[in-house]
């Protein structure tokens, strides 16, 4: 393959009418999406829990597995808006910094490197939140498209491959909270590959790295994406690995990391009990989940994995970057052409195999954390490394597929049909798409390179039509509306009855109350707030206070004698806060007798 020809085609993309057409479509979709204030948020669940009468999603349904979005992320965006885009939360009693590992809109210099959040400076909050998600979606689609083009993929393969990756299970189930890292990771590769001058490369890599790290500083996904992108560049663009380019890019990346380190709460989180000092062993990933990389529906019925594996936590924890592409190629590629490709590019295949086997070993083998620490793998849960494994695996297939030869026969189509039917559980739409495309390919195409397009398109269509429906389309207008009725009104009234103006609910999780402007003890702290808890619980010794409160965690009041914690759960004694003489403990028997049950806030009146 002539890599320089591919480079030139990708570098001159602005001259191609197809790119201008794609850009026009992107702009039109953006105007529609933001004009309707649409988001992929599942916040409708929070509104429903609070009894708020608001319109539901325009399309799809909210997912209760996305509680880290509708109970944590979206309420923090609400809090930032209510705080006037200050860098400190002005609603909750914790005075928490809003400069966290997750980017929220704040009016400080770092906003320059957070382009997805620029809308909050000039637009109403609902439309700014919609623009935030649209910018991330556009950046993700365009980013992976250009990475595949720079790596040598034909345009049609790159377009279909981008859809395949973006609408894979893992990216969709984690989208609303982790979209920033999915969206901006490919732009670091583009910043490295695109410039011709080293000074331009330095600026491009620096800007791309700062934007990527500021957007979402979640090490497991950053690690996984970095390994996948580095392996693809080394395998398919070795010509780009010149020592000057590597030196310049390394210096730019180091400067970007230093700026992010000095600005955000990296050191605070690094010293935290959870997740900072967490050290994990390898081998905790079920083999069946790894198999979903090539059999994408083997672990789920609909979007529910618990029907097959009751011990599974939720749909997010089973996410993989999977598709039918590998199976389609296995069924229709001439084996001899694949063997020829491996022989012609031995060094490339050795590198790719070593990268994939290394990631698979950490995911599937019982490797102690002391060994994993040598490569910093002990900070990456094996299930999260599936992101890097799936990206590298599928980008490799996409880049190799055009150079292979195919043989389309009814026999091979039947073999594919039997394999899929043997593992397909609910998603029936994928099979006819793949079979029809395979037959079409048999009848219509003969030219080398073209034969792969329908197969890639079939795999991409399967992902789009299934996992692409996971997130709803929810208007942001109800999210940022001022809700003053029903339960919300009752909860805000409690502030006036408490001596310190605090609302304390038994067993309520998340930051939803803070996002509604309620000064609640119940909250999710994105970073440890040791100074606050030192004032509240001075009787605790320093070691206990550090063990309980030095963590990212959901603050949940309960009727317990002393604070305690486990994982991301922090429990505090409700009686420590509920000491106002005007608040009386309700008669639970009479409440249950009248209402049949009690809600979490009716214990105290």
Coordinates of C-alpha atoms in Angstrom, one line a residue:
X1 CA 0.0 0.0 0.0
X2 CA 1.3 3.5 -0.9
X3 CA 1.2 5.2 2.5
X4 CA 2.4 8.6 1.2
X5 CA -0.5 8.6 -1.3
X6 CA -2.9 7.9 1.6
X7 CA -1.2 10.7 3.6
X8 CA -1.6 13.2 0.9
X9 CA -5.3 12.3 0.3
X10 CA -6.0 12.7 4.0
X11 CA -4.0 15.9 4.4
X12 CA -5.9 17.5 1.4
X13 CA -9.3 16.5 2.7
X14 CA -10.5 20.2 2.5
X15 CA -10.4 19.9 -1.3
X16 CA -12.7 17.0 -1.6
X17 CA -16.4 17.8 -2.1
X18 CA -17.5 14.8 0.0
X19 CA -15.9 16.3 3.1
X20 CA -17.7 19.6 2.5
X21 CA -20.9 17.7 2.1
X22 CA -20.3 15.9 5.4
X23 CA -19.5 19.2 7.1
X24 CA -22.7 20.7 5.8
X25 CA -24.7 17.7 7.1
X26 CA -23.0 18.1 10.5
X27 CA -23.9 21.8 10.7
X28 CA -27.5 21.1 9.7
X29 CA -27.8 18.3 12.3
X30 CA -26.3 20.6 14.9
X31 CA -28.8 23.3 14.2
X32 CA -31.7 20.9 14.5
X33 CA -30.2 19.1 17.6
X34 CA -29.3 22.3 19.6
X35 CA -32.4 24.1 18.3
X36 CA -34.5 21.5 20.0
X37 CA -32.2 21.5 23.1
X38 CA -31.9 17.7 22.7
X39 CA -29.5 15.7 24.9
X40 CA -28.9 11.9 25.4
X41 CA -29.6 12.4 29.1
X42 CA -31.7 10.0 31.2
X43 CA -32.6 12.8 33.6
X44 CA -36.2 12.0 33.1
X45 CA -35.7 9.4 35.8
X46 CA -34.8 12.0 38.4
X47 CA -37.8 14.1 37.5
X48 CA -40.0 11.1 37.8
X49 CA -38.5 10.1 41.2
X50 CA -39.2 13.7 42.5
X51 CA -42.7 13.7 41.1
X52 CA -42.1 16.5 38.7
X53 CA -44.6 16.8 35.9
X54 CA -42.3 17.3 32.9
X55 CA -42.2 16.0 29.3
X56 CA -40.5 12.7 28.9
X57 CA -37.9 11.9 26.2
X58 CA -38.6 12.8 22.6
X59 CA -37.2 9.5 21.5
X60 CA -36.2 6.3 23.3
X61 CA -36.4 5.7 27.0
X62 CA -34.2 6.8 29.9
X63 CA -31.9 4.1 31.3
X64 CA -31.7 3.5 35.0
X65 CA -28.2 2.1 34.6
X66 CA -27.0 5.6 33.8
X67 CA -27.4 6.8 37.4
X68 CA -23.9 8.3 37.3
X69 CA -25.3 10.7 34.7
X70 CA -28.8 11.6 35.9
X71 CA -27.9 11.5 39.6
X72 CA -24.3 12.9 39.4
X73 CA -23.1 14.5 36.2
X74 CA -26.2 16.4 35.1
X75 CA -26.8 17.7 38.6
X76 CA -23.3 19.0 38.7
X77 CA -23.9 20.9 35.5
X78 CA -27.1 22.3 37.1
X79 CA -25.0 23.3 40.2
X80 CA -22.4 25.0 38.1
X81 CA -25.1 27.1 36.4
X82 CA -26.8 27.9 39.7
X83 CA -23.4 28.9 41.1
X84 CA -22.9 31.4 38.2
X85 CA -20.2 29.3 36.6
X86 CA -17.9 29.9 39.6
X87 CA -15.1 27.4 40.2
X88 CA -16.7 26.5 43.6
X89 CA -20.1 24.9 44.3
X90 CA -22.2 27.6 46.0
X91 CA -25.2 25.5 46.7
X92 CA -24.2 22.5 48.9
X93 CA -22.6 22.9 52.4
X94 CA -19.3 21.4 51.1
X95 CA -18.0 24.3 49.1
X96 CA -16.6 21.7 46.6
X97 CA -14.4 22.8 43.8
X98 CA -16.0 22.4 40.4
X99 CA -12.6 21.9 38.8
X100 CA -12.6 18.1 38.9
X101 CA -11.6 15.1 36.8
X102 CA -14.9 15.7 34.9
X103 CA -15.1 19.1 33.2
X104 CA -17.9 21.4 34.3
X105 CA -18.4 25.0 33.0
X106 CA -16.4 27.4 35.1
X107 CA -15.3 30.9 34.2
X108 CA -11.6 30.5 34.7
X109 CA -8.7 30.4 32.2
X110 CA -9.1 26.6 31.6
X111 CA -12.4 27.2 29.7
X112 CA -10.2 28.1 26.7
X113 CA -9.3 24.4 26.5
X114 CA -12.8 23.1 27.0
X115 CA -14.5 23.8 23.7
X116 CA -17.5 21.6 24.4
X117 CA -18.4 24.0 27.3
X118 CA -18.1 27.3 25.5
X119 CA -21.9 27.4 24.9
X120 CA -22.5 28.0 28.6
X121 CA -20.8 31.4 28.3
X122 CA -23.2 32.7 25.7
X123 CA -26.3 30.5 25.6
X124 CA -29.1 29.6 28.0
X125 CA -28.1 26.6 30.0
X126 CA -30.5 24.1 28.3
X127 CA -29.2 24.9 24.8
X128 CA -25.6 25.0 26.1
X129 CA -26.0 21.5 27.5
X130 CA -27.4 20.4 24.2
X131 CA -24.4 22.0 22.3
X132 CA -22.1 20.2 24.8
X133 CA -23.3 16.8 23.7
X134 CA -23.5 17.7 20.1
X135 CA -19.9 18.9 20.0
X136 CA -18.8 15.7 21.6
X137 CA -20.7 13.6 19.1
X138 CA -19.4 15.6 16.1
X139 CA -15.8 15.4 17.5
X140 CA -16.1 11.7 18.0
X141 CA -17.4 11.0 14.5
X142 CA -15.0 13.3 12.7
X143 CA -12.1 12.3 14.9
X144 CA -12.2 8.5 14.3
X145 CA -13.0 9.1 10.6
X146 CA -9.8 11.1 10.1
X147 CA -7.7 8.7 12.1
X148 CA -8.8 5.9 9.9
X149 CA -8.1 8.0 6.8
X150 CA -4.6 9.0 8.0
X151 CA -3.9 5.3 8.8
X152 CA -4.7 4.4 5.2
X153 CA -8.4 3.4 5.1
X154 CA -10.4 4.2 1.9
X155 CA -13.1 6.8 2.6
X156 CA -16.1 4.4 2.4
X157 CA -14.4 2.0 4.8
X158 CA -13.5 4.9 7.1
X159 CA -17.1 6.2 7.1
X160 CA -18.6 2.9 7.9
X161 CA -15.9 2.1 10.4
X162 CA -16.5 5.3 12.3
X163 CA -20.2 4.4 12.6
X164 CA -19.2 0.9 13.7
X165 CA -16.9 2.2 16.5
X166 CA -19.0 5.1 17.7
X167 CA -22.2 3.1 17.9
X168 CA -20.6 0.0 19.5
X169 CA -22.0 -1.1 22.8
X170 CA -19.2 0.2 25.0
X171 CA -19.2 3.8 23.6
X172 CA -23.0 4.0 23.8
X173 CA -23.6 2.6 27.3
X174 CA -20.8 4.9 28.7
X175 CA -21.5 7.8 26.4
X176 CA -23.2 10.4 28.6
X177 CA -20.5 10.5 31.2
X178 CA -17.5 9.4 29.2
X179 CA -18.2 11.0 25.8
X180 CA -15.4 13.6 26.3
X181 CA -12.6 11.0 26.4
X182 CA -14.1 9.0 23.5
X183 CA -14.5 12.2 21.4
X184 CA -11.1 13.9 21.9
X185 CA -8.8 10.9 22.0
X186 CA -8.5 10.5 18.2
X187 CA -7.6 14.2 17.8
X188 CA -4.3 13.6 19.6
X189 CA -3.4 11.1 16.9
X190 CA -4.5 13.6 14.2
X191 CA -2.4 16.3 15.8
X192 CA 0.6 14.0 15.6
X193 CA 0.0 12.7 12.0
X194 CA -1.4 15.7 10.2
X195 CA 1.2 18.6 10.5
X196 CA 4.2 18.7 8.2
X197 CA 6.2 21.2 10.3
X198 CA 7.5 20.2 13.7
X199 CA 6.5 23.6 15.3
X200 CA 3.0 23.1 14.0
X201 CA 3.0 19.5 15.4
X202 CA 4.1 20.8 18.8
X203 CA 1.2 23.3 19.0
X204 CA -1.3 20.8 17.7
X205 CA -0.3 18.0 20.0
X206 CA -0.2 20.3 23.0
X207 CA -3.7 21.7 22.3
X208 CA -5.2 18.3 21.6
X209 CA -3.6 16.8 24.7
X210 CA -4.8 19.6 27.0
X211 CA -8.4 19.4 25.6
X212 CA -8.4 15.6 25.9
X213 CA -7.1 15.6 29.5
X214 CA -9.2 18.5 30.7
X215 CA -12.4 17.0 29.2
X216 CA -12.4 13.9 31.4
X217 CA -9.4 12.9 33.4
X218 CA -10.3 9.2 33.8
X219 CA -7.1 7.2 33.7
X220 CA -8.5 3.7 32.8
X221 CA -10.1 4.9 29.6
X222 CA -7.2 7.3 28.8
X223 CA -4.7 4.4 29.2
X224 CA -6.8 2.1 27.0
X225 CA -7.2 4.6 24.2
X226 CA -3.6 5.6 24.3
X227 CA -2.4 2.0 23.9
X228 CA -4.8 1.4 21.0
X229 CA -3.9 4.6 19.1
X230 CA -0.1 4.1 19.6
X231 CA -0.3 0.6 18.3
X232 CA -2.3 1.6 15.2
X233 CA 0.2 4.4 14.4
X234 CA 3.2 2.1 14.9
X235 CA 1.7 -0.7 12.9
X236 CA 0.2 1.2 9.9
X237 CA 2.1 4.5 9.9
X238 CA 5.7 3.6 10.9
X239 CA 6.9 6.3 8.5
X240 CA 5.5 8.9 11.0
X241 CA 7.7 7.7 13.9
X242 CA 10.6 9.9 13.1
X243 CA 12.7 10.9 16.1
X244 CA 12.1 14.6 15.7
X245 CA 8.3 14.1 15.6
X246 CA 8.4 11.8 18.6
X247 CA 10.6 14.3 20.6
X248 CA 8.5 17.3 19.8
X249 CA 5.2 15.4 20.5
X250 CA 6.6 14.1 23.8
X251 CA 7.6 17.6 24.9
X252 CA 4.1 18.9 24.0
X253 CA 2.4 16.1 25.8
X254 CA 4.5 16.6 28.9
X255 CA 3.7 20.3 28.9
X256 CA 0.0 19.6 28.5
X257 CA 0.1 17.1 31.4
X258 CA 1.9 19.6 33.6
X259 CA -0.7 22.3 33.0
X260 CA -3.6 20.0 33.7
X261 CA -1.8 18.6 36.8
X262 CA -1.3 22.1 38.2
X263 CA -4.8 23.3 37.5
X264 CA -7.1 20.4 38.5
X265 CA -7.3 18.1 41.5
X266 CA -5.0 15.4 40.3
X267 CA -2.8 15.3 43.4
X268 CA -5.9 15.3 45.7
X269 CA -7.4 12.4 43.8
X270 CA -4.1 10.5 43.6
X271 CA -3.8 10.6 47.4
X272 CA -7.4 9.5 47.9
X273 CA -8.3 6.1 49.3
X274 CA -10.7 5.6 46.5
X275 CA -10.0 5.6 43.6
X276 CA -6.4 7.0 44.0
X277 CA -4.8 4.3 46.0
X278 CA -6.8 1.5 44.5
X279 CA -4.6 -1.3 43.1
X280 CA -6.3 -4.0 41.1
X281 CA -5.4 -7.5 40.0
X282 CA -5.9 -8.8 36.5
X283 CA -8.0 -11.6 35.2
X284 CA -11.4 -10.5 36.6
X285 CA -13.1 -10.2 33.1
X286 CA -15.4 -13.1 32.3
X287 CA -14.4 -14.9 29.1
X288 CA -18.0 -14.5 27.8
X289 CA -17.7 -10.8 27.9
X290 CA -14.4 -10.8 26.0
X291 CA -16.2 -13.0 23.4
X292 CA -18.7 -10.2 22.9
X293 CA -16.0 -8.4 20.9
X294 CA -16.8 -10.7 18.0
X295 CA -20.3 -11.8 19.0
X296 CA -21.7 -8.5 20.2
X297 CA -25.1 -9.8 21.5
X298 CA -24.0 -12.9 23.4
X299 CA -24.2 -11.3 26.8
X300 CA -27.5 -9.5 26.7
X301 CA -31.2 -9.8 26.1
X302 CA -32.3 -6.4 24.9
X303 CA -29.9 -4.2 26.9
X304 CA -30.2 -6.3 30.1
X305 CA -27.3 -8.7 31.0
X306 CA -28.8 -9.8 34.3
X307 CA -31.3 -12.1 32.6
X308 CA -28.3 -14.3 31.5
X309 CA -25.9 -13.5 34.3
X310 CA -27.8 -12.4 37.5
X311 CA -24.5 -11.5 39.2
X312 CA -23.8 -8.8 36.5
X313 CA -24.2 -5.3 37.9
X314 CA -25.8 -3.6 34.8
X315 CA -25.6 -3.0 31.1
X316 CA -22.6 -0.6 31.4
X317 CA -20.4 -3.2 33.1
X318 CA -20.9 -5.6 30.2
X319 CA -20.0 -3.1 27.5
X320 CA -17.5 -4.0 24.8
X321 CA -16.4 -2.5 21.5
X322 CA -17.9 -5.3 19.5
X323 CA -19.4 -6.0 16.1
X324 CA -20.0 -8.8 13.6
X325 CA -17.1 -7.5 11.4
X326 CA -14.6 -10.2 12.5
X327 CA -17.2 -13.0 11.9
X328 CA -18.1 -11.6 8.5
X329 CA -14.5 -11.5 7.4
X330 CA -13.8 -15.0 8.8
X331 CA -16.7 -16.3 6.7
X332 CA -16.1 -14.5 3.4
X333 CA -12.3 -13.8 3.2
X334 CA -10.2 -16.1 1.2
X335 CA -7.7 -17.6 3.8
X336 CA -4.8 -17.5 1.3
X337 CA -5.1 -13.7 1.0
X338 CA -5.0 -13.2 4.7
X339 CA -1.9 -15.5 5.0
X340 CA -0.2 -13.5 2.2
X341 CA -1.0 -10.2 4.1
X342 CA 0.6 -11.6 7.2
X343 CA 3.7 -12.8 5.4
X344 CA 4.1 -9.4 3.6
X345 CA 3.8 -7.4 6.9
X346 CA 5.3 -9.7 9.5
X347 CA 6.5 -6.8 11.7
X348 CA 3.1 -5.1 11.7
X349 CA 1.3 -8.3 12.7
X350 CA 3.8 -9.1 15.4
X351 CA 3.3 -5.7 16.9
X352 CA -0.5 -5.9 16.7
X353 CA -0.6 -9.4 18.1
X354 CA 1.7 -8.5 21.0
X355 CA -0.5 -5.4 21.8
X356 CA -3.7 -7.4 21.7
X357 CA -2.3 -10.4 23.6
X358 CA -0.9 -8.1 26.3
X359 CA -4.3 -6.4 26.9
X360 CA -6.0 -9.8 26.8
X361 CA -3.6 -11.2 29.4
X362 CA -4.4 -8.4 31.9
X363 CA -8.2 -8.9 31.2
X364 CA -8.3 -12.7 31.4
X365 CA -5.3 -14.0 33.4
X366 CA -4.9 -13.8 37.2
X367 CA -2.0 -11.4 37.1
X368 CA -1.1 -9.9 40.6
X369 CA -1.4 -6.1 40.9
X370 CA 2.3 -6.0 41.9
X371 CA 3.2 -7.1 38.4
X372 CA 0.5 -5.0 36.7
X373 CA 1.9 -2.0 38.5
X374 CA 5.1 -2.2 36.4
X375 CA 3.0 -1.0 33.4
X376 CA 0.5 1.0 35.5
X377 CA -2.1 -1.6 34.6
X378 CA -3.2 -2.0 38.3
X379 CA -5.1 1.3 37.9
X380 CA -7.1 -0.1 35.0
X381 CA -10.0 -2.4 35.8
X382 CA -9.8 -5.3 33.3
X383 CA -13.3 -4.5 32.0
X384 CA -12.2 -0.9 31.1
X385 CA -9.3 -2.2 29.1
X386 CA -11.9 -3.7 26.8
X387 CA -12.1 -0.2 25.3
X388 CA -8.5 -0.3 24.1
X389 CA -8.7 -3.9 23.0
X390 CA -11.9 -3.4 21.0
X391 CA -10.6 -0.2 19.3
X392 CA -7.3 -1.8 18.3
X393 CA -9.0 -5.0 17.2
X394 CA -11.6 -3.3 15.0
X395 CA -9.3 -0.6 13.6
X396 CA -6.9 -3.4 12.5
X397 CA -9.7 -5.2 10.7
X398 CA -10.9 -2.0 9.0
X399 CA -7.5 -1.1 7.8
X400 CA -6.6 -4.6 6.5
X401 CA -10.0 -5.5 5.0
X402 CA -9.6 -3.6 1.7
X403 CA -6.4 -5.5 0.9
X404 CA -8.0 -8.9 1.2
X405 CA -9.7 -11.1 -1.4
X406 CA -13.3 -12.4 -0.8
X407 CA -15.3 -15.3 -2.0
X408 CA -19.1 -15.0 -1.8
X409 CA -21.0 -18.2 -1.9
X410 CA -24.3 -19.4 -0.6
X411 CA -22.4 -22.0 1.5
X412 CA -20.4 -19.3 3.3
X413 CA -23.5 -17.3 3.9
X414 CA -25.2 -20.3 5.4
X415 CA -22.2 -20.9 7.7
X416 CA -22.5 -17.3 8.8
X417 CA -26.2 -17.7 9.3
X418 CA -25.7 -20.8 11.5
X419 CA -23.0 -19.2 13.7
X420 CA -25.1 -16.1 14.3
X421 CA -28.3 -18.0 14.9
X422 CA -26.5 -20.2 17.4
X423 CA -25.5 -17.2 19.6
X424 CA -28.1 -14.6 18.7
X425 CA -30.6 -14.1 21.6
X426 CA -32.8 -11.2 20.8
X427 CA -31.4 -8.8 18.3
X428 CA -33.0 -10.3 15.1
X429 CA -32.4 -7.3 12.8
X430 CA -28.6 -7.9 12.3
X431 CA -28.9 -11.3 10.6
X432 CA -31.0 -10.3 7.6
X433 CA -28.8 -7.2 7.1
X434 CA -25.7 -9.3 7.0
X435 CA -27.1 -12.0 4.7
X436 CA -28.7 -9.6 2.2
X437 CA -25.5 -7.6 2.0
X438 CA -23.4 -10.8 1.5
X439 CA -25.7 -11.9 -1.4
X440 CA -25.6 -8.4 -2.9
X441 CA -21.8 -8.5 -2.7
X442 CA -21.8 -11.9 -4.5
X443 CA -23.8 -10.5 -7.4
X444 CA -22.6 -7.0 -7.8
X445 CA -18.9 -6.5 -6.9
X446 CA -15.7 -7.9 -8.3
X447 CA -13.1 -5.1 -7.9
X448 CA -10.4 -5.5 -5.2
X449 CA -11.0 -3.2 -2.2
X450 CA -14.6 -2.7 -3.0
X451 CA -15.7 -6.1 -1.8
X452 CA -15.0 -5.2 1.9
X453 CA -17.3 -2.2 1.9
X454 CA -20.7 -4.0 2.1
X455 CA -19.3 -6.2 4.9
X456 CA -18.1 -3.3 6.9
X457 CA -21.4 -1.5 6.2
X458 CA -23.4 -4.5 7.4
X459 CA -21.5 -4.6 10.7
X460 CA -21.8 -0.9 11.2
X461 CA -25.6 -1.0 10.5
X462 CA -26.0 -3.7 13.1
X463 CA -24.4 -1.5 15.7
X464 CA -26.3 1.6 14.7
X465 CA -29.7 0.0 14.7
X466 CA -29.2 -1.8 18.0
X467 CA -26.8 -0.1 20.4
X468 CA -27.5 3.2 18.7
X469 CA -30.9 3.2 20.4
X470 CA -29.5 2.9 23.9
X471 CA -29.5 6.6 24.8
X472 CA -32.7 8.6 24.6
X473 CA -33.3 12.0 23.1
X474 CA -34.3 14.2 26.1
X475 CA -34.9 17.9 25.9
X476 CA -32.7 19.8 28.3
X477 CA -35.4 22.4 28.9
X478 CA -37.0 20.4 31.9
X479 CA -33.5 19.8 33.2
X480 CA -32.7 23.4 33.8
X481 CA -36.2 24.6 34.5
X482 CA -37.0 26.0 38.0
X483 CA -39.0 23.3 39.7
X484 CA -41.0 24.6 42.6
X485 CA -43.9 22.2 43.0
X486 CA -44.6 19.0 44.7
X487 CA -41.8 17.1 46.5
X488 CA -39.3 19.7 45.4
X489 CA -41.3 22.5 47.1
X490 CA -41.5 20.4 50.3
X491 CA -37.8 19.7 50.3
X492 CA -36.9 23.4 49.8
X493 CA -39.2 24.2 52.7
X494 CA -37.1 22.0 55.0
X495 CA -34.2 24.4 54.6
X496 CA -36.1 27.1 56.4
X497 CA -36.9 24.8 59.3
X498 CA -33.3 23.7 59.9
X499 CA -31.0 25.8 62.0
X500 CA -28.2 25.5 59.4
X501 CA -30.5 25.5 56.4
X502 CA -29.7 21.9 55.6
X503 CA -31.9 19.1 54.1
X504 CA -31.0 15.6 55.3
X505 CA -32.7 12.6 53.7
X506 CA -32.4 9.0 54.8
X507 CA -30.7 6.9 52.0
X508 CA -31.0 9.3 49.1
X509 CA -28.0 9.0 46.7
X510 CA -26.5 11.3 44.2
X511 CA -26.4 15.1 43.7
X512 CA -29.9 15.6 42.3
X513 CA -31.0 17.7 45.3
X514 CA -28.0 20.1 45.0
X515 CA -28.7 20.4 41.2
X516 CA -32.2 21.6 42.0
X517 CA -30.8 24.3 44.3
X518 CA -31.4 22.5 47.6
X519 CA -28.7 22.8 50.3
X520 CA -28.6 19.1 51.1
X521 CA -26.2 16.9 53.0
X522 CA -27.0 14.2 50.5
X523 CA -24.6 14.7 47.7
X524 CA -21.9 13.1 45.5
X525 CA -18.4 14.5 46.1
X526 CA -16.3 14.4 43.0
X527 CA -13.2 15.0 45.2
X528 CA -12.6 14.5 48.9
X529 CA -13.7 17.3 51.3
X530 CA -11.6 16.5 54.4
X531 CA -11.7 20.0 55.8
X532 CA -15.5 19.9 56.0
X533 CA -15.7 16.5 57.7
X534 CA -12.9 17.5 60.1
X535 CA -15.2 20.3 61.3
X536 CA -18.3 18.1 61.4
X537 CA -16.7 15.0 63.1
X538 CA -13.8 16.3 65.2
X539 CA -14.1 13.3 67.5
X540 CA -12.8 10.9 64.8
X541 CA -9.1 10.2 64.8
X542 CA -7.1 11.2 61.7
X543 CA -6.7 7.6 60.4
X544 CA -10.4 6.9 60.6
X545 CA -11.4 10.2 59.1
X546 CA -9.0 9.6 56.2
X547 CA -10.2 6.1 55.6
X548 CA -13.9 7.1 55.6
X549 CA -13.9 10.5 53.8
X550 CA -10.8 10.6 51.7
X551 CA -12.5 9.4 48.6
X552 CA -14.9 10.1 45.7
X553 CA -18.2 9.1 47.2
X554 CA -22.0 9.4 47.5
X555 CA -22.8 11.0 50.9
X556 CA -25.8 9.1 52.3
X557 CA -27.2 9.8 55.8
X558 CA -28.4 6.8 57.7
X559 CA -29.5 5.9 61.3
X560 CA -26.0 4.7 62.2
X561 CA -23.8 5.4 65.3
X562 CA -20.7 6.6 63.4
X563 CA -19.5 7.4 59.8
X564 CA -18.3 4.6 57.6
X565 CA -17.5 3.9 54.0
X566 CA -17.2 1.2 51.4
X567 CA -16.0 1.8 47.8
X568 CA -17.8 5.0 46.5
X569 CA -20.3 5.0 49.4
X570 CA -19.9 7.3 52.4
X571 CA -22.5 6.9 55.2
X572 CA -23.0 9.6 57.8
X573 CA -25.2 9.5 60.9
X574 CA -28.5 11.3 60.1
X575 CA -29.0 12.2 63.8
X576 CA -25.8 14.2 63.7
X577 CA -27.5 16.7 61.4
X578 CA -31.2 16.4 62.4
X579 CA -30.9 18.1 65.7
X580 CA -33.3 21.1 65.2
X581 CA -35.8 21.3 68.0
X582 CA -38.6 22.3 65.6
X583 CA -38.1 19.0 63.7
X584 CA -40.0 16.1 65.2
X585 CA -39.6 12.4 64.4
X586 CA -42.8 11.2 62.9
X587 CA -45.0 8.3 64.1
X588 CA -44.0 5.7 61.6
X589 CA -46.9 3.4 62.4
X590 CA -49.5 6.1 61.8
X591 CA -47.7 7.2 58.6
X592 CA -47.7 3.7 57.2
X593 CA -51.3 3.2 58.3
X594 CA -52.4 6.3 56.3
X595 CA -50.2 6.0 53.2
X596 CA -49.4 2.3 53.1
X597 CA -45.6 3.1 53.1
X598 CA -43.3 5.9 53.8
X599 CA -40.9 7.9 51.6
X600 CA -37.3 8.7 52.5
X601 CA -38.1 12.2 53.7
X602 CA -41.3 11.6 55.7
X603 CA -39.5 10.1 58.7
X604 CA -38.9 13.7 59.9
X605 CA -41.5 16.5 59.8

